[in-house]
Short mmCIF file of C-alpha atoms and ligand atoms in Angstrom, two decimals:
data_model
loop_
_atom_site.label_atom_id
_atom_site.label_comp_id
_atom_site.label_asym_id
_atom_site.label_seq_id
_atom_site.Cartn_x
_atom_site.Cartn_y
_atom_site.Cartn_z
CA MET A 13 0.00 0.00 0.00
CA LYS A 14 1.47 3.40 -0.97
CA LYS A 15 1.22 6.22 1.51
CA GLN A 16 0.61 9.78 0.31
CA LYS A 17 2.00 12.75 2.08
CA THR A 18 2.17 16.43 1.38
CA VAL A 19 5.37 18.37 1.78
CA PHE A 20 6.38 21.89 0.88
CA PHE A 21 9.52 22.65 -1.12
CA CYS A 22 11.23 25.97 -1.63
CA ASN A 23 11.34 26.45 -5.38
CA GLU A 24 14.55 28.43 -5.14
CA CYS A 25 16.79 26.17 -3.09
CA GLY A 26 14.89 22.95 -2.49
CA TYR A 27 14.42 23.38 1.27
CA GLU A 28 11.87 20.86 2.49
CA SER A 29 9.30 21.62 5.15
CA GLY A 30 6.26 19.90 6.60
CA LYS A 31 4.21 23.09 6.54
CA TRP A 32 3.97 26.18 4.39
CA LEU A 33 6.37 28.95 5.27
CA GLY A 34 6.36 32.56 4.09
CA ARG A 35 10.10 32.85 4.12
CA CYS A 36 12.54 30.07 3.35
CA PRO A 37 14.96 29.41 6.21
CA GLY A 38 17.40 27.97 3.68
CA CYS A 39 17.81 30.76 1.17
CA GLU A 40 15.69 33.52 2.76
CA SER A 41 13.54 34.07 -0.31
CA TRP A 42 9.92 35.05 0.22
CA ASN A 43 6.84 33.20 -0.91
CA SER A 44 8.78 30.45 -2.62
CA PHE A 45 7.16 27.40 -1.03
CA ILE A 46 4.99 25.17 -3.13
CA GLU A 47 3.02 22.14 -2.08
CA GLU A 48 3.92 18.80 -3.58
CA ILE A 49 2.55 15.34 -3.03
CA VAL A 50 5.18 12.71 -2.51
CA GLN A 51 4.33 9.06 -2.75
CA GLU A 52 6.22 6.80 -0.52
CA ALA A 53 6.95 3.35 -1.79
CA ALA A 54 5.58 0.64 0.45
CA SER A 55 8.39 -0.86 2.46
CA ARG A 56 9.85 -3.95 0.89
CA SER A 57 11.76 -6.78 2.40
CA THR A 58 15.52 -6.54 1.84
CA ALA A 59 16.32 -10.06 2.91
CA LYS A 60 16.56 -11.60 -0.59
CA ARG A 61 18.45 -8.77 -2.30
CA THR A 62 22.20 -9.02 -2.74
CA ALA A 63 24.84 -7.23 -4.78
CA ALA A 64 28.31 -8.41 -5.75
CA SER A 65 31.37 -6.25 -5.24
CA ARG A 66 34.50 -6.23 -7.43
CA SER A 67 38.14 -5.69 -6.74
CA LEU A 68 39.40 -2.24 -7.70
CA ASN A 69 42.14 -3.84 -9.79
CA ASP A 70 39.65 -5.76 -11.90
CA ILE A 71 37.77 -2.69 -13.02
CA GLU A 72 38.81 -1.65 -16.48
CA THR A 73 39.21 1.94 -17.55
CA ASP A 74 40.18 3.46 -20.81
CA GLU A 75 41.88 6.80 -21.27
CA ARG A 76 40.23 7.04 -24.66
CA ASP A 77 36.96 7.38 -22.79
CA ARG A 78 37.42 11.10 -23.14
CA LYS A 79 36.03 12.54 -26.35
CA SER A 80 37.14 15.92 -27.61
CA THR A 81 34.54 18.55 -28.38
CA ASN A 82 37.05 20.03 -30.86
CA ILE A 83 36.51 23.38 -29.17
CA ASN A 84 39.70 24.04 -27.20
CA GLU A 85 38.16 26.31 -24.61
CA ILE A 86 35.44 23.79 -23.74
CA ASP A 87 37.88 20.88 -23.62
CA ARG A 88 40.08 22.86 -21.29
CA VAL A 89 37.22 23.56 -18.88
CA LEU A 90 36.14 19.93 -18.94
CA GLY A 91 39.67 18.76 -18.16
CA GLY A 92 40.51 17.52 -21.63
CA GLY A 93 37.25 16.46 -23.19
CA ILE A 94 33.92 14.88 -22.37
CA VAL A 95 34.16 11.74 -20.25
CA ARG A 96 32.04 8.87 -21.53
CA GLY A 97 28.96 8.23 -19.40
CA SER A 98 29.15 11.47 -17.48
CA LEU A 99 26.32 13.84 -16.70
CA ILE A 100 27.17 17.49 -17.28
CA LEU A 101 25.07 20.42 -16.18
CA ILE A 102 25.43 23.79 -17.88
CA GLY A 103 23.83 26.69 -16.03
CA GLY A 104 23.42 30.26 -17.14
CA GLU A 105 21.19 33.30 -17.21
CA PRO A 106 18.46 33.64 -19.84
CA GLY A 107 19.83 34.45 -23.28
CA ILE A 108 23.48 34.05 -22.34
CA GLY A 109 23.98 31.45 -25.07
CA LYS A 110 23.35 28.03 -23.53
CA SER A 111 21.49 26.63 -26.52
CA THR A 112 24.13 28.11 -28.81
CA ILE A 113 26.97 26.37 -27.00
CA LEU A 114 25.05 23.07 -27.09
CA ILE A 115 24.56 23.26 -30.84
CA GLN A 116 28.21 24.12 -31.31
CA ILE A 117 29.32 21.21 -29.15
CA ALA A 118 26.99 18.91 -31.09
CA ALA A 119 28.34 20.14 -34.41
CA ASN A 120 31.99 19.76 -33.46
CA TYR A 121 31.75 16.62 -31.33
CA SER A 122 34.31 14.03 -32.34
CA GLY A 123 32.10 11.07 -31.49
CA ASN A 124 29.26 9.58 -33.42
CA LYS A 125 25.61 10.24 -32.93
CA VAL A 126 24.32 13.24 -31.01
CA LEU A 127 20.70 13.54 -29.88
CA TYR A 128 19.52 17.06 -29.12
CA ILE A 129 16.32 17.19 -27.11
CA SER A 130 14.61 20.53 -26.72
CA GLY A 131 11.67 21.26 -24.51
CA GLU A 132 11.85 24.99 -25.04
CA GLU A 133 12.03 25.55 -28.74
CA SER A 134 10.42 23.99 -31.79
CA LEU A 135 12.55 22.05 -34.22
CA ALA A 136 12.17 24.87 -36.75
CA GLN A 137 13.55 27.39 -34.27
CA ILE A 138 16.55 25.19 -33.55
CA LYS A 139 17.09 24.73 -37.25
CA LEU A 140 17.08 28.51 -37.70
CA ARG A 141 19.79 28.87 -35.08
CA ALA A 142 21.79 25.96 -36.50
CA ASP A 143 21.65 27.61 -39.95
CA ARG A 144 22.84 30.90 -38.49
CA LEU A 145 25.74 29.08 -36.84
CA LYS A 146 26.44 27.33 -40.15
CA THR A 147 26.10 23.92 -38.53
CA LYS A 148 26.44 20.94 -40.78
CA GLY A 149 24.96 18.11 -38.87
CA SER A 150 24.30 14.74 -40.39
CA ASN A 151 25.29 13.35 -36.99
CA ILE A 152 22.83 15.46 -35.05
CA PHE A 153 19.33 14.21 -34.42
CA MET A 154 16.61 16.43 -33.04
CA LEU A 155 13.68 15.78 -30.77
CA ALA A 156 11.21 18.24 -29.31
CA GLU A 157 9.88 16.49 -26.22
CA THR A 158 9.33 17.14 -22.54
CA ASP A 159 7.99 13.82 -21.28
CA LEU A 160 10.70 11.97 -19.40
CA ASP A 161 9.45 8.50 -20.34
CA SER A 162 9.35 9.35 -24.04
CA ILE A 163 12.82 10.85 -23.80
CA GLN A 164 14.12 7.73 -22.10
CA ASN A 165 12.53 5.46 -24.69
CA CYS A 166 13.89 7.55 -27.52
CA ILE A 167 17.41 7.42 -26.10
CA GLU A 168 17.15 3.65 -25.68
CA LYS A 169 15.94 3.23 -29.25
CA GLU A 170 18.32 5.65 -30.96
CA LYS A 171 21.41 4.74 -28.90
CA PRO A 172 23.24 8.05 -29.36
CA GLU A 173 26.69 8.68 -27.92
CA LEU A 174 25.86 12.11 -26.61
CA VAL A 175 22.48 13.43 -25.47
CA MET A 176 21.70 17.09 -24.86
CA ILE A 177 18.63 18.24 -22.98
CA ASP A 178 17.60 21.87 -23.17
CA SER A 179 16.45 22.37 -20.42
CA ILE A 180 16.02 20.13 -17.38
CA GLN A 181 13.33 22.49 -16.04
CA THR A 182 11.00 21.61 -18.91
CA VAL A 183 11.30 17.86 -18.49
CA PHE A 184 8.58 16.19 -16.45
CA SER A 185 7.55 12.77 -15.34
CA ASP A 186 3.94 11.57 -15.24
CA SER A 187 4.56 9.60 -12.11
CA LEU A 188 4.83 12.78 -10.08
CA THR A 189 1.88 15.05 -9.56
CA SER A 190 3.76 18.31 -9.36
CA ALA A 191 4.20 20.72 -12.26
CA PRO A 192 7.27 20.77 -14.56
CA GLY A 193 10.15 22.84 -13.21
CA THR A 194 9.32 22.15 -9.58
CA VAL A 195 11.88 20.76 -7.23
CA SER A 196 10.64 17.16 -7.20
CA GLN A 197 10.32 17.04 -10.98
CA VAL A 198 13.79 18.41 -11.61
CA ARG A 199 15.24 16.08 -9.04
CA GLU A 200 13.45 13.04 -10.40
CA ALA A 201 14.41 13.82 -14.01
CA THR A 202 18.06 14.34 -13.10
CA ALA A 203 18.20 11.19 -11.01
CA ARG A 204 16.75 9.09 -13.82
CA LEU A 205 19.09 10.58 -16.41
CA MET A 206 22.01 9.99 -14.07
CA ARG A 207 21.11 6.33 -13.69
CA MET A 208 20.71 6.02 -17.42
CA SER A 209 24.07 7.60 -18.23
CA LYS A 210 25.89 5.37 -15.74
CA GLU A 211 24.19 2.19 -16.94
CA THR A 212 24.50 2.76 -20.68
CA GLY A 213 27.66 4.88 -20.91
CA ILE A 214 25.80 7.58 -22.82
CA THR A 215 27.04 11.08 -22.03
CA ILE A 216 24.29 13.51 -21.15
CA ILE A 217 24.53 17.29 -21.08
CA ILE A 218 21.65 19.11 -19.43
CA VAL A 219 20.92 22.82 -19.36
CA GLY A 220 19.73 24.38 -16.12
CA HIS A 221 18.26 27.85 -15.76
CA VAL A 222 19.51 30.13 -13.03
CA THR A 223 17.36 32.26 -10.78
CA LYS A 224 17.70 35.99 -10.42
CA GLU A 225 20.04 35.41 -7.51
CA GLY A 226 22.38 33.60 -9.85
CA THR A 227 21.98 30.09 -8.49
CA LEU A 228 20.66 27.15 -10.45
CA ALA A 229 16.90 27.07 -10.39
CA GLY A 230 15.75 24.00 -8.56
CA PRO A 231 17.45 22.39 -5.67
CA ARG A 232 21.09 22.53 -4.88
CA VAL A 233 20.98 18.76 -4.81
CA LEU A 234 21.05 18.99 -8.59
CA GLU A 235 24.64 20.14 -8.32
CA HIS A 236 25.45 17.23 -6.03
CA MET A 237 23.91 14.68 -8.35
CA VAL A 238 25.70 15.47 -11.59
CA ASP A 239 29.38 14.86 -12.40
CA THR A 240 30.23 18.27 -13.72
CA VAL A 241 28.67 21.69 -13.23
CA LEU A 242 29.58 24.43 -15.68
CA TYR A 243 28.41 28.01 -15.44
CA PHE A 244 28.15 30.16 -18.47
CA GLU A 245 28.54 33.78 -17.48
CA GLY A 246 29.00 37.15 -19.07
CA GLU A 247 28.26 40.81 -18.78
CA ARG A 248 25.00 41.63 -20.42
CA HIS A 249 26.38 44.62 -22.34
CA MET A 250 29.60 42.89 -23.41
CA SER A 251 29.91 40.30 -26.11
CA TYR A 252 32.31 37.96 -24.37
CA ARG A 253 31.30 35.01 -22.27
CA ILE A 254 33.12 32.93 -19.70
CA LEU A 255 32.58 29.22 -19.18
CA ARG A 256 33.58 28.18 -15.69
CA ALA A 257 33.65 24.76 -14.01
CA VAL A 258 32.14 24.94 -10.52
CA LYS A 259 32.40 21.23 -9.95
CA ASN A 260 34.21 18.62 -11.96
CA ARG A 261 34.65 14.99 -11.02
CA PHE A 262 37.13 14.51 -13.87
CA GLY A 263 39.23 17.63 -13.89
CA SER A 264 40.26 20.87 -12.29
CA THR A 265 37.70 23.53 -11.46
CA ASN A 266 40.11 26.40 -11.91
CA GLU A 267 40.05 26.51 -15.66
CA ILE A 268 37.92 28.96 -17.57
CA GLY A 269 37.03 29.18 -21.22
CA VAL A 270 36.62 32.56 -22.87
CA PHE A 271 34.34 33.15 -25.84
CA GLU A 272 32.94 35.98 -27.84
CA MET A 273 29.31 35.94 -28.91
CA SER A 274 28.76 36.92 -32.53
CA ASP A 275 26.00 36.36 -35.04
CA SER A 276 27.79 33.24 -36.23
CA GLY A 277 27.93 31.85 -32.71
CA LEU A 278 30.51 31.63 -29.98
CA ARG A 279 34.06 32.29 -31.07
CA GLU A 280 36.96 31.06 -28.95
CA ILE A 281 39.26 33.70 -27.59
CA GLY A 282 42.77 32.35 -27.34
CA ASN A 283 44.20 35.64 -26.06
CA PRO A 284 41.91 36.87 -23.28
CA SER A 285 44.40 39.47 -21.96
CA GLU A 286 43.89 41.50 -25.08
CA ILE A 287 40.13 41.61 -24.56
CA MET A 288 40.43 42.31 -20.84
CA LEU A 289 42.71 45.29 -21.44
CA SER A 290 40.91 46.78 -24.43
CA GLY A 291 39.61 50.29 -23.83
CA ARG A 292 41.91 50.83 -20.86
CA PRO A 293 42.50 54.47 -19.89
CA ILE A 294 46.14 55.49 -20.37
CA ASP A 295 47.95 57.47 -17.68
CA THR A 296 44.90 58.00 -15.50
CA SER A 297 45.05 57.70 -11.75
CA GLY A 298 43.43 54.72 -10.05
CA SER A 299 44.12 52.16 -12.77
CA VAL A 300 46.58 49.26 -12.42
CA VAL A 301 47.24 46.13 -14.46
CA VAL A 302 47.84 42.84 -12.65
CA SER A 303 48.54 39.36 -13.94
CA THR A 304 46.28 36.66 -12.54
CA ILE A 305 46.29 32.93 -13.06
CA GLU A 306 42.99 31.36 -14.08
CA GLY A 307 43.56 27.62 -13.89
CA THR A 308 46.77 27.10 -15.78
CA ARG A 309 46.52 30.24 -17.83
CA PRO A 310 47.86 33.69 -17.02
CA MET A 311 45.65 36.64 -17.82
CA LEU A 312 46.23 40.36 -17.55
CA ILE A 313 43.40 42.35 -16.06
CA GLU A 314 42.85 45.92 -15.06
CA ILE A 315 41.89 46.91 -11.52
CA GLN A 316 40.41 50.35 -10.90
CA ALA A 317 39.99 52.13 -7.59
CA LEU A 318 38.28 55.37 -6.68
CA MET A 319 38.70 56.99 -3.29
CA SER A 320 36.37 59.83 -2.43
CA ASP A 321 35.54 61.92 0.62
CA THR A 322 32.44 60.92 2.47
CA ASN A 323 30.15 62.30 5.12
CA LEU A 324 28.97 58.87 6.16
CA VAL A 325 29.92 57.60 9.59
CA MET A 326 30.64 54.19 8.12
CA PRO A 327 32.51 54.80 4.85
CA ARG A 328 31.47 52.75 1.85
CA ARG A 329 33.49 49.78 0.63
CA THR A 330 31.92 49.00 -2.71
CA THR A 331 33.66 46.31 -4.71
CA ASN A 332 33.06 44.46 -7.91
CA GLY A 333 35.02 41.30 -8.62
CA VAL A 334 37.01 41.32 -5.36
CA ASP A 335 36.06 40.46 -1.81
CA ALA A 336 35.01 43.56 0.15
CA ASN A 337 36.62 42.19 3.32
CA ARG A 338 39.95 41.91 1.57
CA ILE A 339 39.65 45.56 0.52
CA SER A 340 38.86 46.61 4.10
CA LEU A 341 41.94 44.72 5.26
CA LEU A 342 44.20 46.31 2.65
CA ILE A 343 42.85 49.78 3.46
CA ALA A 344 43.57 49.16 7.14
CA VAL A 345 47.16 48.17 6.28
CA LEU A 346 47.59 51.31 4.15
CA ASP A 347 46.15 53.49 6.91
CA LYS A 348 48.00 51.99 9.84
CA LYS A 349 51.31 50.82 8.40
CA ILE A 350 51.96 53.10 5.45
CA GLY A 351 50.37 56.23 6.89
CA LEU A 352 47.90 56.83 4.07
CA ARG A 353 44.91 58.44 5.84
CA ILE A 354 42.18 56.76 3.85
CA SER A 355 40.15 54.68 6.27
CA SER A 356 37.52 57.41 6.61
CA MET A 357 37.05 57.69 2.84
CA ASP A 358 34.66 55.87 0.55
CA ALA A 359 36.46 53.20 -1.47
CA TYR A 360 35.25 51.75 -4.76
CA VAL A 361 37.27 48.94 -6.31
CA ASN A 362 36.37 47.38 -9.62
CA VAL A 363 37.83 44.47 -11.57
CA LEU A 364 37.25 45.19 -15.24
CA GLY A 365 35.86 42.66 -17.65
CA GLY A 366 33.45 40.94 -15.27
CA LEU A 367 36.13 38.67 -13.82
CA LYS A 368 36.30 37.75 -10.16
CA ILE A 369 39.70 37.57 -8.55
CA SER A 370 40.28 35.74 -5.33
CA GLU A 371 44.03 35.20 -5.30
CA PRO A 372 46.21 37.29 -2.97
CA ALA A 373 48.73 37.84 -5.78
CA CYS A 374 46.63 40.83 -6.83
CA ASP A 375 46.90 42.54 -3.42
CA LEU A 376 49.77 44.81 -4.36
CA GLY A 377 48.00 45.85 -7.56
CA ILE A 378 44.86 46.74 -5.61
CA VAL A 379 46.85 48.65 -3.00
CA CYS A 380 48.65 50.64 -5.72
CA ALA A 381 45.36 51.42 -7.48
CA ILE A 382 43.91 52.73 -4.21
CA ALA A 383 47.00 54.85 -3.50
CA SER A 384 47.10 56.10 -7.08
CA SER A 385 43.51 57.29 -6.81
CA PHE A 386 44.10 58.83 -3.39
CA LYS A 387 47.21 60.70 -4.53
CA ASP A 388 45.65 61.41 -7.93
CA THR A 389 48.87 60.28 -9.57
CA ALA A 390 48.85 57.93 -12.55
CA ILE A 391 50.98 54.80 -12.64
CA ASP A 392 52.97 54.18 -15.83
CA HIS A 393 50.58 52.29 -18.10
CA LYS A 394 53.24 49.78 -19.16
CA THR A 395 53.87 48.52 -15.61
CA VAL A 396 52.44 45.30 -14.22
CA ILE A 397 52.27 44.99 -10.42
CA LEU A 398 52.42 41.61 -8.67
CA GLY A 399 52.63 40.56 -5.04
CA GLU A 400 50.73 39.60 -1.92
CA VAL A 401 50.51 42.19 0.86
CA GLY A 402 50.89 41.08 4.47
CA LEU A 403 49.41 42.75 7.52
CA THR A 404 52.65 44.56 8.34
CA GLY A 405 52.85 46.08 4.86
CA GLU A 406 55.42 43.60 3.59
CA ILE A 407 55.28 42.11 0.10
CA ARG A 408 55.16 38.34 0.00
CA ASN A 409 55.99 35.78 -2.64
CA ILE A 410 53.40 34.55 -5.09
CA SER A 411 53.04 31.45 -7.23
CA HIS A 412 53.57 31.05 -10.99
CA LEU A 413 55.61 34.21 -11.25
CA ASP A 414 57.25 33.07 -14.49
CA LYS A 415 53.97 32.61 -16.29
CA ARG A 416 52.67 35.95 -15.12
CA ILE A 417 55.77 37.86 -16.18
CA ASN A 418 55.89 36.13 -19.57
CA GLU A 419 52.28 37.07 -20.22
CA ALA A 420 53.03 40.71 -19.35
CA ALA A 421 56.08 40.73 -21.62
CA ARG A 422 54.08 39.15 -24.42
CA MET A 423 51.46 41.89 -24.14
CA GLY A 424 54.12 44.59 -24.51
CA PHE A 425 54.54 45.70 -20.88
CA ASP A 426 58.06 46.90 -20.09
CA LYS A 427 58.19 46.95 -16.28
CA CYS A 428 57.10 44.42 -13.71
CA ILE A 429 57.05 44.96 -9.96
CA ILE A 430 57.51 41.69 -8.04
CA PRO A 431 58.24 40.57 -4.46
CA ALA A 432 61.93 40.76 -3.53
CA GLY A 433 61.76 37.37 -1.88
CA ASP A 434 61.63 35.61 -5.21
CA LEU A 435 64.92 33.93 -6.06
CA MET A 436 64.86 34.72 -9.73
CA GLU A 437 68.15 34.93 -11.60
CA GLN A 438 69.28 38.34 -12.85
CA GLY A 439 68.68 39.18 -16.49
CA LYS A 440 66.29 36.31 -17.08
CA TYR A 441 63.87 38.45 -19.05
CA LYS A 442 65.11 40.51 -21.96
CA ASN A 443 62.14 42.67 -22.92
CA ILE A 444 60.77 43.48 -19.51
CA GLU A 445 62.50 45.19 -16.59
CA ILE A 446 62.03 43.39 -13.27
CA LEU A 447 61.80 45.56 -10.15
CA LYS A 448 61.96 43.83 -6.77
CA PHE A 449 60.52 45.33 -3.58
CA THR A 450 60.23 44.17 0.00
CA GLY A 451 57.57 46.51 1.33
CA VAL A 452 54.56 48.50 0.16
CA ARG A 453 56.26 51.70 1.34
CA ASP A 454 59.22 51.13 -1.05
CA VAL A 455 56.85 50.53 -3.95
CA PHE A 456 55.04 53.80 -3.22
CA ASP A 457 58.37 55.67 -2.98
CA TYR A 458 59.22 54.35 -6.41
CA LEU A 459 55.81 54.93 -8.02
CA PHE A 460 54.67 58.26 -6.59
N1 ATP B 506 21.68 37.29 -35.01
C1 ATP B 506 22.40 37.33 -33.91
N2 ATP B 506 23.53 38.01 -33.87
C2 ATP B 506 24.29 38.08 -32.77
N3 ATP B 506 23.98 37.48 -31.63
C3 ATP B 506 22.84 36.78 -31.59
C4 ATP B 506 22.00 36.67 -32.71
N4 ATP B 506 20.96 35.92 -32.36
C5 ATP B 506 21.15 35.59 -31.07
N5 ATP B 506 22.28 36.10 -30.62
C6 ATP B 506 22.85 35.94 -29.27
O1 ATP B 506 22.48 34.71 -28.78
C7 ATP B 506 21.88 34.86 -27.52
C8 ATP B 506 20.82 33.81 -27.33
O2 ATP B 506 21.46 32.57 -27.36
P1 ATP B 506 20.76 31.27 -26.83
O3 ATP B 506 19.41 31.14 -27.40
O4 ATP B 506 21.74 30.18 -27.05
O5 ATP B 506 20.67 31.59 -25.29
P2 ATP B 506 20.08 30.66 -24.16
O6 ATP B 506 21.01 30.80 -22.99
O7 ATP B 506 19.83 29.30 -24.68
O8 ATP B 506 18.73 31.38 -23.82
P3 ATP B 506 17.44 30.77 -23.10
O9 ATP B 506 17.68 30.94 -21.66
O10 ATP B 506 16.34 31.64 -23.59
O11 ATP B 506 17.30 29.36 -23.55
C9 ATP B 506 21.31 36.23 -27.52
O12 ATP B 506 21.21 36.77 -26.23
C10 ATP B 506 22.32 36.99 -28.33
O13 ATP B 506 23.38 37.41 -27.50
MG1 MG B 507 18.06 28.21 -24.84
#
């Protein structure tokens, strides 16, 4: 006998509650609870069921199980290609280009048959896009369907190598009473697809919408269930897009892929520094170029700071792309250790190009941008500044210095400020002058 029970789920984060709540304790969103009926399976005896285990050594693997998408930036983010039998989730805001990237993966995929299932667009609409992207696809098969059982049957019948589902929020199963897109439906669909991909070795890529808060619509458990979670991000008013791995069971999560959106689809950008620095103001105070490492790749980015007088008791610390706490800390160091009286001023710090930096190697760059704005003195626009700043105002060593300096030299910079503690041989770099400093105070004496 099956028991029926009613539970309430938060549609934003998947929080489960026995009664309706106005505000979700999990994600603090208002009015997000919806009622769903869950059917509990009648308890079965487990006495007769057994499963056999295998020795780890007996399990065969094959390195060739990775298939290239033939798009370098995507392969890099995935850790070298798509792993056979994995379930990949691509999340992104509306209109960012999720369907476009799917079609491009399908068109370039090095394997055999690709099945593209769309619950959002008609086949004619997809064809229009594919024509615009100049996709030649005798390998690509299309299906417009939202019913999970039909999708499963179709996959079993067609036996494709790669399945794409756009999007998981439109897929629904008859066996649940709740509406498509709700937490239980999304969870059920993902769980069934997961089982299918593991049993058959078919790779499945699903698209997930994100909410206005920027998290994947539907429960967080979705992220736990799949093998790889990729986020497709970008500034609305800019044409470039960044593909980022948030979770990857088969590769690093530090790598990013950079693309430009054009009418013929997403174009790979092999030289992101150039894009990140385009339109940079020359010889203006408050602007500094730093060299960051995204995954294994160095990238030059511009950091801007603006210090302004305030009549607020608590001065503002507004940041974009860097942690506000880190900025407060660096301002405190400048105020206390270097004697720059700025802690009672409003501080605005911005990382250009929509990137987020979290590594301490950019500290010195940020500090110099703040001081440059405060003193209203420009820093030479061909200087790159690298180093971590400690609480006593000392400059500490950073990782991957070689890569960072080479990238700066390649982009035509002629001076590079680095921590003195680095044991680099003299005259190693021909085209770029290396300046070593031990403390923030020395750097300021040199710059201003
Ligand atoms: N003719 C065009 N020229 C240039 N860019 C275009 C053109 N048509 C569409 N685009 C770009 O493609 C984007 C839409 O791409 P796509 O449909 O893949 O997005 P999506 O993430 O799948 O959206 P949704 O959330 O609605 O499914 C548009 O926002 C626009 O930037
Ligand atoms: Mg779409």
